[in-house]
């Protein structure tokens, strides 16, 4: 997630279908509803930061992979994968294929 180059928000979506960008914009709206946040673009992903990175998105050809950094592990079928980094740092990965999946439950996890 570290880069010496500067990218625009368009960079990660180059050669990706428009519906994947639409999914990202829905996610971005959901995240920004929580308060001021900075979206940081990289070559192949976007991270959301306040003091630290707490969420991110990786555009794919048919879906948007969304990662949430949470202080506790939440076992839930919607998560594609969970990576435990430390006892208080868990990255929960969602595979979003439809805007309806970015619902109140995801909003609660982001908050």
Short mmCIF file of N, CA, C and O in Angstrom, two decimals:
data_model
loop_
_atom_site.label_atom_id
_atom_site.label_comp_id
_atom_site.label_asym_id
_atom_site.label_seq_id
_atom_site.Cartn_x
_atom_site.Cartn_y
_atom_site.Cartn_z
N UNK A 1 0.80 -1.20 0.00
CA UNK A 1 0.00 0.00 0.00
C UNK A 1 0.85 1.27 0.00
O UNK A 1 0.31 2.34 0.09
N UNK A 2 2.15 1.11 -0.08
CA UNK A 2 3.02 2.28 -0.10
C UNK A 2 3.46 2.54 -1.53
O UNK A 2 3.69 1.62 -2.30
N UNK A 3 3.58 3.81 -1.85
CA UNK A 3 3.93 4.15 -3.21
C UNK A 3 4.66 5.48 -3.22
O UNK A 3 4.34 6.38 -2.45
N UNK A 4 5.61 5.60 -4.11
CA UNK A 4 6.31 6.87 -4.29
C UNK A 4 5.69 7.68 -5.42
O UNK A 4 6.05 8.82 -5.64
N UNK A 5 4.78 7.10 -6.16
CA UNK A 5 4.12 7.78 -7.27
C UNK A 5 2.79 8.37 -6.81
O UNK A 5 2.22 7.95 -5.82
N UNK A 6 2.32 9.35 -7.58
CA UNK A 6 1.02 9.97 -7.31
C UNK A 6 0.04 9.54 -8.39
O UNK A 6 0.36 9.61 -9.57
N UNK A 7 -1.14 9.09 -7.97
CA UNK A 7 -2.16 8.62 -8.90
C UNK A 7 -3.46 9.35 -8.66
O UNK A 7 -3.73 9.79 -7.54
N UNK A 8 -4.29 9.42 -9.68
CA UNK A 8 -5.64 9.96 -9.53
C UNK A 8 -6.58 8.80 -9.23
O UNK A 8 -6.21 7.63 -9.39
N UNK A 9 -7.80 9.12 -8.85
CA UNK A 9 -8.79 8.06 -8.59
C UNK A 9 -9.16 7.29 -9.85
O UNK A 9 -9.73 6.21 -9.76
N UNK A 10 -8.84 7.83 -11.01
CA UNK A 10 -9.12 7.10 -12.25
C UNK A 10 -8.14 5.96 -12.50
O UNK A 10 -8.48 4.98 -13.16
N UNK A 11 -6.93 6.06 -11.98
CA UNK A 11 -5.88 5.08 -12.27
C UNK A 11 -6.27 3.64 -11.94
O UNK A 11 -6.11 2.75 -12.78
N UNK A 12 -6.78 3.34 -10.75
CA UNK A 12 -7.10 1.95 -10.44
C UNK A 12 -8.24 1.39 -11.29
O UNK A 12 -8.43 0.17 -11.35
N UNK A 13 -8.99 2.26 -11.94
CA UNK A 13 -10.16 1.82 -12.71
C UNK A 13 -9.88 1.76 -14.21
O UNK A 13 -10.78 1.46 -14.99
N UNK A 14 -8.65 2.01 -14.59
CA UNK A 14 -8.29 1.91 -16.01
C UNK A 14 -8.51 0.47 -16.46
O UNK A 14 -8.16 -0.48 -15.76
N UNK A 15 -9.14 0.32 -17.59
CA UNK A 15 -9.42 -1.00 -18.18
C UNK A 15 -10.36 -1.86 -17.32
O UNK A 15 -10.35 -3.08 -17.42
N UNK A 16 -11.14 -1.23 -16.48
CA UNK A 16 -12.15 -1.93 -15.68
C UNK A 16 -13.53 -1.51 -16.16
O UNK A 16 -13.73 -0.38 -16.60
N UNK A 17 -14.52 -2.38 -16.08
CA UNK A 17 -15.88 -2.01 -16.50
C UNK A 17 -16.46 -0.88 -15.65
O UNK A 17 -16.12 -0.73 -14.47
N UNK A 18 -17.35 -0.11 -16.27
CA UNK A 18 -17.97 1.04 -15.58
C UNK A 18 -18.72 0.62 -14.33
O UNK A 18 -18.73 1.36 -13.34
N UNK A 19 -19.33 -0.57 -14.32
CA UNK A 19 -20.10 -0.97 -13.13
C UNK A 19 -19.20 -1.17 -11.91
O UNK A 19 -19.64 -0.97 -10.78
N UNK A 20 -17.93 -1.49 -12.12
CA UNK A 20 -17.00 -1.63 -10.99
C UNK A 20 -16.71 -0.26 -10.40
O UNK A 20 -16.67 -0.09 -9.17
N UNK A 21 -16.55 0.75 -11.24
CA UNK A 21 -16.37 2.13 -10.75
C UNK A 21 -17.63 2.59 -10.02
O UNK A 21 -17.55 3.26 -8.99
N UNK A 22 -18.81 2.22 -10.52
CA UNK A 22 -20.06 2.57 -9.85
C UNK A 22 -20.14 1.96 -8.46
O UNK A 22 -20.59 2.60 -7.51
N UNK A 23 -19.69 0.71 -8.33
CA UNK A 23 -19.64 0.06 -7.01
C UNK A 23 -18.73 0.84 -6.07
O UNK A 23 -19.06 1.06 -4.90
N UNK A 24 -17.58 1.26 -6.59
CA UNK A 24 -16.65 2.03 -5.76
C UNK A 24 -17.28 3.34 -5.31
O UNK A 24 -17.14 3.74 -4.15
N UNK A 25 -17.96 4.03 -6.21
CA UNK A 25 -18.57 5.32 -5.85
C UNK A 25 -19.63 5.13 -4.77
O UNK A 25 -19.77 5.96 -3.87
N UNK A 26 -20.35 4.03 -4.82
CA UNK A 26 -21.33 3.72 -3.76
C UNK A 26 -20.61 3.48 -2.44
O UNK A 26 -21.02 3.97 -1.39
N UNK A 27 -19.50 2.73 -2.48
CA UNK A 27 -18.69 2.51 -1.28
C UNK A 27 -18.15 3.82 -0.75
O UNK A 27 -18.19 4.09 0.46
N UNK A 28 -17.64 4.64 -1.63
CA UNK A 28 -17.07 5.94 -1.23
C UNK A 28 -18.13 6.79 -0.53
O UNK A 28 -17.86 7.40 0.50
N UNK A 29 -19.34 6.82 -1.06
CA UNK A 29 -20.44 7.55 -0.43
C UNK A 29 -20.73 7.01 0.97
O UNK A 29 -20.90 7.77 1.92
N UNK A 30 -20.76 5.69 1.10
CA UNK A 30 -21.02 5.04 2.37
C UNK A 30 -19.94 5.41 3.40
O UNK A 30 -20.24 5.73 4.55
N UNK A 31 -18.68 5.41 2.97
CA UNK A 31 -17.56 5.74 3.86
C UNK A 31 -17.61 7.22 4.24
O UNK A 31 -17.45 7.58 5.41
N UNK A 32 -17.84 8.08 3.26
CA UNK A 32 -17.86 9.52 3.53
C UNK A 32 -19.03 9.94 4.40
O UNK A 32 -18.97 10.98 5.06
N UNK A 33 -20.10 9.14 4.44
CA UNK A 33 -21.22 9.43 5.33
C UNK A 33 -20.82 9.33 6.80
O UNK A 33 -21.51 9.86 7.66
N UNK A 34 -19.71 8.68 7.09
CA UNK A 34 -19.24 8.53 8.47
C UNK A 34 -18.51 9.77 8.96
O UNK A 34 -18.28 9.92 10.15
N UNK A 35 -18.08 10.63 8.05
CA UNK A 35 -17.33 11.82 8.42
C UNK A 35 -16.21 12.08 7.44
O UNK A 35 -16.06 11.36 6.45
N UNK A 36 -15.40 13.10 7.72
CA UNK A 36 -14.31 13.44 6.81
C UNK A 36 -13.32 12.28 6.67
O UNK A 36 -12.89 11.69 7.65
N UNK A 37 -12.99 11.98 5.44
CA UNK A 37 -12.07 10.88 5.15
C UNK A 37 -11.28 11.25 3.90
O UNK A 37 -11.76 12.01 3.06
N UNK A 38 -10.08 10.73 3.80
CA UNK A 38 -9.25 10.97 2.63
C UNK A 38 -9.17 9.69 1.81
O UNK A 38 -8.85 8.62 2.33
N UNK A 39 -9.51 9.79 0.52
CA UNK A 39 -9.36 8.66 -0.40
C UNK A 39 -8.00 8.81 -1.08
O UNK A 39 -7.72 9.82 -1.71
N UNK A 40 -7.15 7.79 -0.93
CA UNK A 40 -5.79 7.81 -1.49
C UNK A 40 -5.71 6.77 -2.60
O UNK A 40 -5.91 5.58 -2.35
N UNK A 41 -5.43 7.24 -3.80
CA UNK A 41 -5.37 6.35 -4.96
C UNK A 41 -3.95 5.82 -5.15
O UNK A 41 -2.97 6.55 -4.97
N UNK A 42 -3.88 4.57 -5.51
CA UNK A 42 -2.64 3.91 -5.90
C UNK A 42 -2.84 3.37 -7.31
O UNK A 42 -3.91 3.52 -7.89
N UNK A 43 -1.86 2.74 -7.87
CA UNK A 43 -1.96 2.21 -9.23
C UNK A 43 -3.13 1.26 -9.39
O UNK A 43 -3.85 1.29 -10.38
N UNK A 44 -3.36 0.40 -8.39
CA UNK A 44 -4.35 -0.67 -8.53
C UNK A 44 -5.38 -0.73 -7.41
O UNK A 44 -6.14 -1.67 -7.33
N UNK A 45 -5.45 0.28 -6.55
CA UNK A 45 -6.37 0.26 -5.41
C UNK A 45 -6.58 1.66 -4.87
O UNK A 45 -5.85 2.58 -5.23
N UNK A 46 -7.55 1.77 -3.97
CA UNK A 46 -7.83 3.03 -3.27
C UNK A 46 -7.94 2.71 -1.79
O UNK A 46 -8.60 1.74 -1.40
N UNK A 47 -7.29 3.52 -0.96
CA UNK A 47 -7.39 3.37 0.49
C UNK A 47 -8.17 4.55 1.06
O UNK A 47 -8.11 5.66 0.53
N UNK A 48 -8.87 4.29 2.15
CA UNK A 48 -9.56 5.33 2.88
C UNK A 48 -8.84 5.54 4.20
O UNK A 48 -8.56 4.57 4.92
N UNK A 49 -8.54 6.81 4.51
CA UNK A 49 -7.75 7.12 5.70
C UNK A 49 -8.37 8.27 6.48
O UNK A 49 -8.98 9.16 5.92
N UNK A 50 -8.18 8.20 7.79
CA UNK A 50 -8.41 9.33 8.67
C UNK A 50 -7.05 9.57 9.31
O UNK A 50 -6.21 10.22 8.73
N UNK A 51 -6.79 8.98 10.46
CA UNK A 51 -5.44 9.01 11.02
C UNK A 51 -4.60 7.89 10.41
O UNK A 51 -3.41 8.03 10.21
N UNK A 52 -5.24 6.77 10.17
CA UNK A 52 -4.60 5.60 9.56
C UNK A 52 -5.54 5.04 8.50
O UNK A 52 -6.71 5.39 8.44
N UNK A 53 -5.01 4.13 7.69
CA UNK A 53 -5.84 3.45 6.70
C UNK A 53 -6.78 2.50 7.43
O UNK A 53 -6.35 1.68 8.24
N UNK A 54 -8.08 2.59 7.16
CA UNK A 54 -9.04 1.72 7.83
C UNK A 54 -9.89 0.91 6.85
O UNK A 54 -10.59 -0.01 7.25
N UNK A 55 -9.82 1.26 5.58
CA UNK A 55 -10.58 0.54 4.57
C UNK A 55 -9.92 0.75 3.22
O UNK A 55 -9.14 1.69 3.04
N UNK A 56 -10.26 -0.13 2.29
CA UNK A 56 -9.72 0.02 0.95
C UNK A 56 -10.53 -0.77 -0.05
O UNK A 56 -11.38 -1.59 0.32
N UNK A 57 -10.25 -0.50 -1.32
CA UNK A 57 -10.96 -1.18 -2.40
C UNK A 57 -9.99 -1.50 -3.52
O UNK A 57 -9.14 -0.68 -3.87
N UNK A 58 -10.14 -2.70 -4.07
CA UNK A 58 -9.35 -3.13 -5.22
C UNK A 58 -10.32 -3.49 -6.34
O UNK A 58 -11.08 -4.44 -6.22
N UNK A 59 -10.32 -2.70 -7.42
CA UNK A 59 -11.22 -3.02 -8.53
C UNK A 59 -10.76 -4.23 -9.31
O UNK A 59 -9.57 -4.37 -9.60
N UNK A 60 -11.68 -5.10 -9.61
CA UNK A 60 -11.44 -6.29 -10.43
C UNK A 60 -12.30 -6.18 -11.69
O UNK A 60 -13.06 -5.23 -11.84
N UNK A 61 -12.24 -7.14 -12.56
CA UNK A 61 -13.03 -7.08 -13.79
C UNK A 61 -14.53 -7.25 -13.55
O UNK A 61 -15.33 -6.65 -14.24
N UNK A 62 -14.90 -8.07 -12.56
CA UNK A 62 -16.33 -8.34 -12.34
C UNK A 62 -16.83 -7.92 -10.96
O UNK A 62 -18.02 -8.06 -10.67
N UNK A 63 -15.95 -7.45 -10.10
CA UNK A 63 -16.36 -7.08 -8.76
C UNK A 63 -15.38 -6.09 -8.15
O UNK A 63 -14.34 -5.78 -8.73
N UNK A 64 -15.71 -5.66 -6.94
CA UNK A 64 -14.87 -4.77 -6.16
C UNK A 64 -14.51 -5.51 -4.88
O UNK A 64 -15.39 -5.92 -4.13
N UNK A 65 -13.23 -5.72 -4.64
CA UNK A 65 -12.79 -6.29 -3.37
C UNK A 65 -12.67 -5.16 -2.37
O UNK A 65 -12.00 -4.15 -2.64
N UNK A 66 -13.30 -5.31 -1.22
CA UNK A 66 -13.31 -4.28 -0.18
C UNK A 66 -12.69 -4.86 1.08
O UNK A 66 -13.09 -5.94 1.53
N UNK A 67 -11.72 -4.16 1.63
CA UNK A 67 -11.08 -4.57 2.87
C UNK A 67 -11.41 -3.61 3.99
O UNK A 67 -11.38 -2.39 3.79
N UNK A 68 -11.75 -4.14 5.15
CA UNK A 68 -12.04 -3.35 6.35
C UNK A 68 -11.09 -3.78 7.46
O UNK A 68 -11.04 -4.96 7.80
N UNK A 69 -10.37 -2.84 8.02
CA UNK A 69 -9.45 -3.12 9.11
C UNK A 69 -10.24 -2.91 10.40
O UNK A 69 -10.60 -1.79 10.75
N UNK A 70 -10.51 -4.00 11.13
CA UNK A 70 -11.33 -3.93 12.34
C UNK A 70 -10.55 -4.40 13.56
O UNK A 70 -9.66 -5.25 13.44
N UNK A 71 -10.88 -3.88 14.75
CA UNK A 71 -10.15 -4.25 15.96
C UNK A 71 -10.52 -5.62 16.53
O UNK A 71 -9.87 -6.13 17.42
N UNK A 72 -11.58 -6.21 15.99
CA UNK A 72 -12.00 -7.54 16.45
C UNK A 72 -12.35 -8.38 15.23
O UNK A 72 -12.73 -7.86 14.19
N UNK A 73 -12.23 -9.66 15.38
CA UNK A 73 -12.57 -10.58 14.30
C UNK A 73 -14.08 -10.83 14.32
O UNK A 73 -14.64 -11.17 15.36
N UNK A 74 -14.72 -10.66 13.18
CA UNK A 74 -16.16 -10.88 13.06
C UNK A 74 -16.35 -12.04 12.10
O UNK A 74 -16.05 -11.93 10.92
N UNK A 75 -16.81 -13.15 12.61
CA UNK A 75 -17.07 -14.31 11.77
C UNK A 75 -18.44 -14.13 11.12
O UNK A 75 -19.46 -14.13 11.80
N UNK A 76 -18.43 -13.94 9.82
CA UNK A 76 -19.69 -13.72 9.12
C UNK A 76 -19.53 -14.24 7.70
O UNK A 76 -18.49 -14.05 7.08
N UNK A 77 -20.57 -14.88 7.19
CA UNK A 77 -20.49 -15.51 5.86
C UNK A 77 -20.23 -14.53 4.73
O UNK A 77 -19.73 -14.93 3.69
N UNK A 78 -20.55 -13.27 4.92
CA UNK A 78 -20.34 -12.30 3.85
C UNK A 78 -18.86 -12.03 3.59
O UNK A 78 -18.50 -11.57 2.52
N UNK A 79 -18.03 -12.33 4.56
CA UNK A 79 -16.60 -12.07 4.36
C UNK A 79 -15.98 -13.17 3.50
O UNK A 79 -16.09 -14.35 3.80
N UNK A 80 -15.32 -12.72 2.46
CA UNK A 80 -14.64 -13.63 1.53
C UNK A 80 -13.42 -14.26 2.22
O UNK A 80 -13.09 -15.41 2.02
N UNK A 81 -12.76 -13.44 3.05
CA UNK A 81 -11.57 -13.90 3.77
C UNK A 81 -11.34 -12.96 4.95
O UNK A 81 -11.70 -11.79 4.90
N UNK A 82 -10.72 -13.47 6.00
CA UNK A 82 -10.34 -12.66 7.16
C UNK A 82 -8.87 -12.94 7.44
O UNK A 82 -8.47 -14.10 7.57
N UNK A 83 -8.08 -11.88 7.53
CA UNK A 83 -6.67 -12.02 7.86
C UNK A 83 -6.43 -11.41 9.23
O UNK A 83 -6.72 -10.23 9.45
N UNK A 84 -5.91 -12.19 10.16
CA UNK A 84 -5.59 -11.69 11.48
C UNK A 84 -4.13 -11.27 11.48
O UNK A 84 -3.24 -12.09 11.26
N UNK A 85 -3.90 -9.97 11.72
CA UNK A 85 -2.54 -9.44 11.74
C UNK A 85 -1.96 -9.44 13.14
O UNK A 85 -0.80 -9.79 13.34
N UNK A 86 -2.77 -9.01 14.10
CA UNK A 86 -2.41 -9.04 15.52
C UNK A 86 -3.70 -9.36 16.27
O UNK A 86 -4.78 -9.36 15.66
N UNK A 87 -3.66 -9.57 17.58
CA UNK A 87 -4.89 -9.84 18.31
C UNK A 87 -5.94 -8.73 18.20
O UNK A 87 -7.13 -8.98 18.40
N UNK A 88 -5.52 -7.51 17.87
CA UNK A 88 -6.47 -6.40 17.76
C UNK A 88 -6.50 -5.78 16.36
O UNK A 88 -6.95 -4.65 16.19
N UNK A 89 -6.04 -6.51 15.36
CA UNK A 89 -6.05 -6.00 13.98
C UNK A 89 -6.41 -7.13 13.03
O UNK A 89 -5.67 -8.10 12.87
N UNK A 90 -7.59 -6.99 12.43
CA UNK A 90 -8.12 -8.02 11.53
C UNK A 90 -8.60 -7.35 10.25
O UNK A 90 -9.38 -6.40 10.30
N UNK A 91 -8.16 -7.85 9.10
CA UNK A 91 -8.61 -7.33 7.82
C UNK A 91 -9.68 -8.27 7.29
O UNK A 91 -9.43 -9.45 7.06
N UNK A 92 -10.87 -7.74 7.13
CA UNK A 92 -12.03 -8.49 6.65
C UNK A 92 -12.26 -8.13 5.19
O UNK A 92 -12.38 -6.94 4.85
N UNK A 93 -12.31 -9.12 4.32
CA UNK A 93 -12.43 -8.88 2.89
C UNK A 93 -13.81 -9.26 2.38
O UNK A 93 -14.29 -10.38 2.62
N UNK A 94 -14.44 -8.31 1.68
CA UNK A 94 -15.74 -8.51 1.05
C UNK A 94 -15.57 -8.48 -0.46
O UNK A 94 -14.79 -7.69 -0.98
N UNK A 95 -16.29 -9.31 -1.15
CA UNK A 95 -16.32 -9.29 -2.61
C UNK A 95 -17.68 -8.72 -3.01
O UNK A 95 -18.71 -9.36 -2.85
N UNK A 96 -17.68 -7.49 -3.52
CA UNK A 96 -18.92 -6.78 -3.85
C UNK A 96 -19.18 -6.88 -5.35
O UNK A 96 -18.37 -6.42 -6.16
N UNK A 97 -20.32 -7.47 -5.70
CA UNK A 97 -20.70 -7.61 -7.10
C UNK A 97 -21.93 -6.79 -7.45
O UNK A 97 -22.23 -6.61 -8.63
N UNK A 98 -22.64 -6.29 -6.43
CA UNK A 98 -23.87 -5.56 -6.64
C UNK A 98 -23.97 -4.45 -5.60
O UNK A 98 -23.62 -4.67 -4.42
N UNK A 99 -24.44 -3.28 -5.99
CA UNK A 99 -24.54 -2.14 -5.08
C UNK A 99 -25.40 -2.44 -3.86
O UNK A 99 -25.16 -1.89 -2.78
N UNK A 100 -26.38 -3.33 -3.99
CA UNK A 100 -27.24 -3.68 -2.86
C UNK A 100 -26.45 -4.33 -1.72
O UNK A 100 -26.90 -4.32 -0.57
N UNK A 101 -25.29 -4.88 -2.02
CA UNK A 101 -24.45 -5.49 -0.98
C UNK A 101 -23.82 -4.43 -0.08
O UNK A 101 -23.37 -4.75 1.01
N UNK A 102 -23.76 -3.20 -0.54
CA UNK A 102 -23.22 -2.10 0.28
C UNK A 102 -24.37 -1.51 1.08
O UNK A 102 -24.84 -0.41 0.85
N UNK A 103 -24.79 -2.27 2.07
CA UNK A 103 -26.00 -1.96 2.84
C UNK A 103 -25.66 -1.43 4.23
O UNK A 103 -24.51 -1.11 4.54
N UNK A 104 -26.68 -1.36 5.06
CA UNK A 104 -26.51 -0.86 6.43
C UNK A 104 -25.53 -1.67 7.26
O UNK A 104 -24.86 -1.12 8.13
N UNK A 105 -25.46 -2.95 7.01
CA UNK A 105 -24.53 -3.79 7.77
C UNK A 105 -23.08 -3.41 7.44
O UNK A 105 -22.24 -3.27 8.33
N UNK A 106 -22.79 -3.20 6.17
CA UNK A 106 -21.44 -2.77 5.78
C UNK A 106 -21.17 -1.39 6.35
O UNK A 106 -20.08 -1.11 6.86
N UNK A 107 -22.15 -0.50 6.30
CA UNK A 107 -22.00 0.84 6.88
C UNK A 107 -21.66 0.76 8.37
O UNK A 107 -20.80 1.49 8.86
N UNK A 108 -22.30 -0.15 9.09
CA UNK A 108 -22.02 -0.31 10.52
C UNK A 108 -20.60 -0.80 10.74
O UNK A 108 -19.93 -0.35 11.68
N UNK A 109 -20.13 -1.72 9.92
CA UNK A 109 -18.75 -2.18 10.04
C UNK A 109 -17.76 -1.05 9.77
O UNK A 109 -16.74 -0.92 10.43
N UNK A 110 -18.06 -0.21 8.79
CA UNK A 110 -17.18 0.92 8.47
C UNK A 110 -17.13 1.89 9.64
O UNK A 110 -16.06 2.39 10.00
N UNK A 111 -18.29 2.15 10.26
CA UNK A 111 -18.34 3.07 11.40
C UNK A 111 -17.56 2.51 12.57
O UNK A 111 -16.96 3.19 13.34
#
